[in-house]
Tab-separated table of C-alpha atoms in Angstrom:
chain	number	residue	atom	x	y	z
A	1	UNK	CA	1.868	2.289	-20.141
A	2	UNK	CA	4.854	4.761	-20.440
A	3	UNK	CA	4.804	7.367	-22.975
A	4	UNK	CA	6.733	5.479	-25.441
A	5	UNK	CA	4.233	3.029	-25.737
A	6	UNK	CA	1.943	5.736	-26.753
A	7	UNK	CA	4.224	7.059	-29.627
A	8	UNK	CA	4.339	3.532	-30.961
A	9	UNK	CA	1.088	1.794	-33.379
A	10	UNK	CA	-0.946	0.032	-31.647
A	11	UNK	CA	-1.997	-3.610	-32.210
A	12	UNK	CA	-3.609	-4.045	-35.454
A	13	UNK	CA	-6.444	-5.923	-34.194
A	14	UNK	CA	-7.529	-2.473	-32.682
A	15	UNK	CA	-10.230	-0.827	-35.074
A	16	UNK	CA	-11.039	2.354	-33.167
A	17	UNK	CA	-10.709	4.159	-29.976
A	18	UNK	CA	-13.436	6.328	-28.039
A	19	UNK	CA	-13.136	8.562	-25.107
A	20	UNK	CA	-16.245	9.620	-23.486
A	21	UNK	CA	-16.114	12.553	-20.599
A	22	UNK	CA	-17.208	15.400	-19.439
A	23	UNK	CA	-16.014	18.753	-21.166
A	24	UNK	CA	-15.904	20.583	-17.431
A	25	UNK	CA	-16.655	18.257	-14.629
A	26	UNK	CA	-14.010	17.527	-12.256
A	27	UNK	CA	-14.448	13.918	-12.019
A	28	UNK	CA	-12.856	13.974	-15.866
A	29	UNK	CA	-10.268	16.097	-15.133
A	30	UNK	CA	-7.469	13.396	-15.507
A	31	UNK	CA	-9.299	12.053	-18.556
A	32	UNK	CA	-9.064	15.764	-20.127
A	33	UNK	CA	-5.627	16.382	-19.376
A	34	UNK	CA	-4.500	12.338	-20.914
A	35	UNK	CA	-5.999	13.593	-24.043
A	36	UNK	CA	-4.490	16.954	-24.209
A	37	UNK	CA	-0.799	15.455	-23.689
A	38	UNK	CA	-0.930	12.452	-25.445
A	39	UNK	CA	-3.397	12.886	-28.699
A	40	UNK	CA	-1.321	14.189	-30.533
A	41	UNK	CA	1.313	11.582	-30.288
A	42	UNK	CA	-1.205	8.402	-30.418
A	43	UNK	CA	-2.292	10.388	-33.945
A	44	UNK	CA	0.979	10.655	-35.454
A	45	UNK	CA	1.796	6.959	-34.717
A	46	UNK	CA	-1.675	5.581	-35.277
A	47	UNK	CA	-3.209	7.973	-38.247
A	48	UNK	CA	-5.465	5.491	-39.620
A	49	UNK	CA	-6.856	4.694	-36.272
A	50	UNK	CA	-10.520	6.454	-35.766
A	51	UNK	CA	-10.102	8.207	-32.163
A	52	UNK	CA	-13.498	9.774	-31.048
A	53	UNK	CA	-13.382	11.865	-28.258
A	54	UNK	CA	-17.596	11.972	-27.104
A	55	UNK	CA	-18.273	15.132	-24.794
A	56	UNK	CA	-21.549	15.722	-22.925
A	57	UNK	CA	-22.423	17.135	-19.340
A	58	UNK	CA	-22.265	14.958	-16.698
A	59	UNK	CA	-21.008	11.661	-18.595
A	60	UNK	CA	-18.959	9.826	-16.324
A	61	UNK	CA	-15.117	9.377	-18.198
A	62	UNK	CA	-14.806	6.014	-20.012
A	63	UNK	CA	-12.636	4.435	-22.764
A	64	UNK	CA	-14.061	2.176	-25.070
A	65	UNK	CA	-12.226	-0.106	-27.897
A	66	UNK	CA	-13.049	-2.174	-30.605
A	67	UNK	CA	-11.229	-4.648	-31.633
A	68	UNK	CA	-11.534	-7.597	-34.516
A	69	UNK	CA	-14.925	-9.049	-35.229
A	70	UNK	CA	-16.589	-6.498	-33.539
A	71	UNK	CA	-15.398	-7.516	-29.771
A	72	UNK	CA	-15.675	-4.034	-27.392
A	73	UNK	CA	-13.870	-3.337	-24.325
A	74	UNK	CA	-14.039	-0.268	-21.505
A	75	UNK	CA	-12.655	0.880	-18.717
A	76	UNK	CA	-13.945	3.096	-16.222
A	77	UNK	CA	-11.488	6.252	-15.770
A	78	UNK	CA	-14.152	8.675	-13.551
A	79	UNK	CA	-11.760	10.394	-10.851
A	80	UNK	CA	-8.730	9.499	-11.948
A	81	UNK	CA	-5.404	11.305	-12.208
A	82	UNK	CA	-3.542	11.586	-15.249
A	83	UNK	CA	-1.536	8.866	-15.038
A	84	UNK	CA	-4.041	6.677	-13.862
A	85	UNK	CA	-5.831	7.036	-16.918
A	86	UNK	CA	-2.934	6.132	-19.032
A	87	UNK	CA	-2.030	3.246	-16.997
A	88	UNK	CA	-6.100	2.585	-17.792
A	89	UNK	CA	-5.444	3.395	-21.044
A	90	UNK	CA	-2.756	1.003	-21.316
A	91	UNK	CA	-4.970	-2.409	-19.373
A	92	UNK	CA	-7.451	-1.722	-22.442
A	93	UNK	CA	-5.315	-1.839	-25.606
A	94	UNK	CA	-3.571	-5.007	-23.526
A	95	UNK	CA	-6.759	-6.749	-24.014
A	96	UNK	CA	-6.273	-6.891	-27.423
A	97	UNK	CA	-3.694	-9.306	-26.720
């Protein structure tokens, strides 16, 4: 998923977004840095879209999304880089589909 894709809304079917990680363990390194580039911009094109971002100590890095009639979807993003989380990040809102 480039970074257009993240500045555009995403499908409507898509009721929320959570990101689960680790605030300081290495394995969520890529996770942390995703978020701190591209929050910002998935807020300003999604604002009604509840985001959670779930830190605790030693929780492997995950996205999770809900979709319509309650259907959830995750991928595992534990040790990836950056961009391998937003290519991640990309597979999971592609379910939707």
């Amino acid at each position: 998923m480039s970074a257009n894709a993240l500045t555009r809304a995403f499908p409507k079917a898509l009721k929320e977004v959570r990101l689960h990680l680790c605030q300081t363990g290495q394995a969520s390194a890529g996770a942390r840095k995703f978020l701190e580039t591209n929050y910002k911009p998935i807020k300003q094109s999604n604002p009604d879209l509840p985001f959670l971002v779930r830190e605790a100590s030693g929780t492997p890095a995950r996205a999770f999304a809900r979709f319509e009639r309650g259907v959830e979807k995750h991928v595992e993003l534990d040790g990836l880089s950056s961009a391998d989380v937003e290519k991640k990040f990309g597979e999971l809102l592609a379910a939707s589909a």
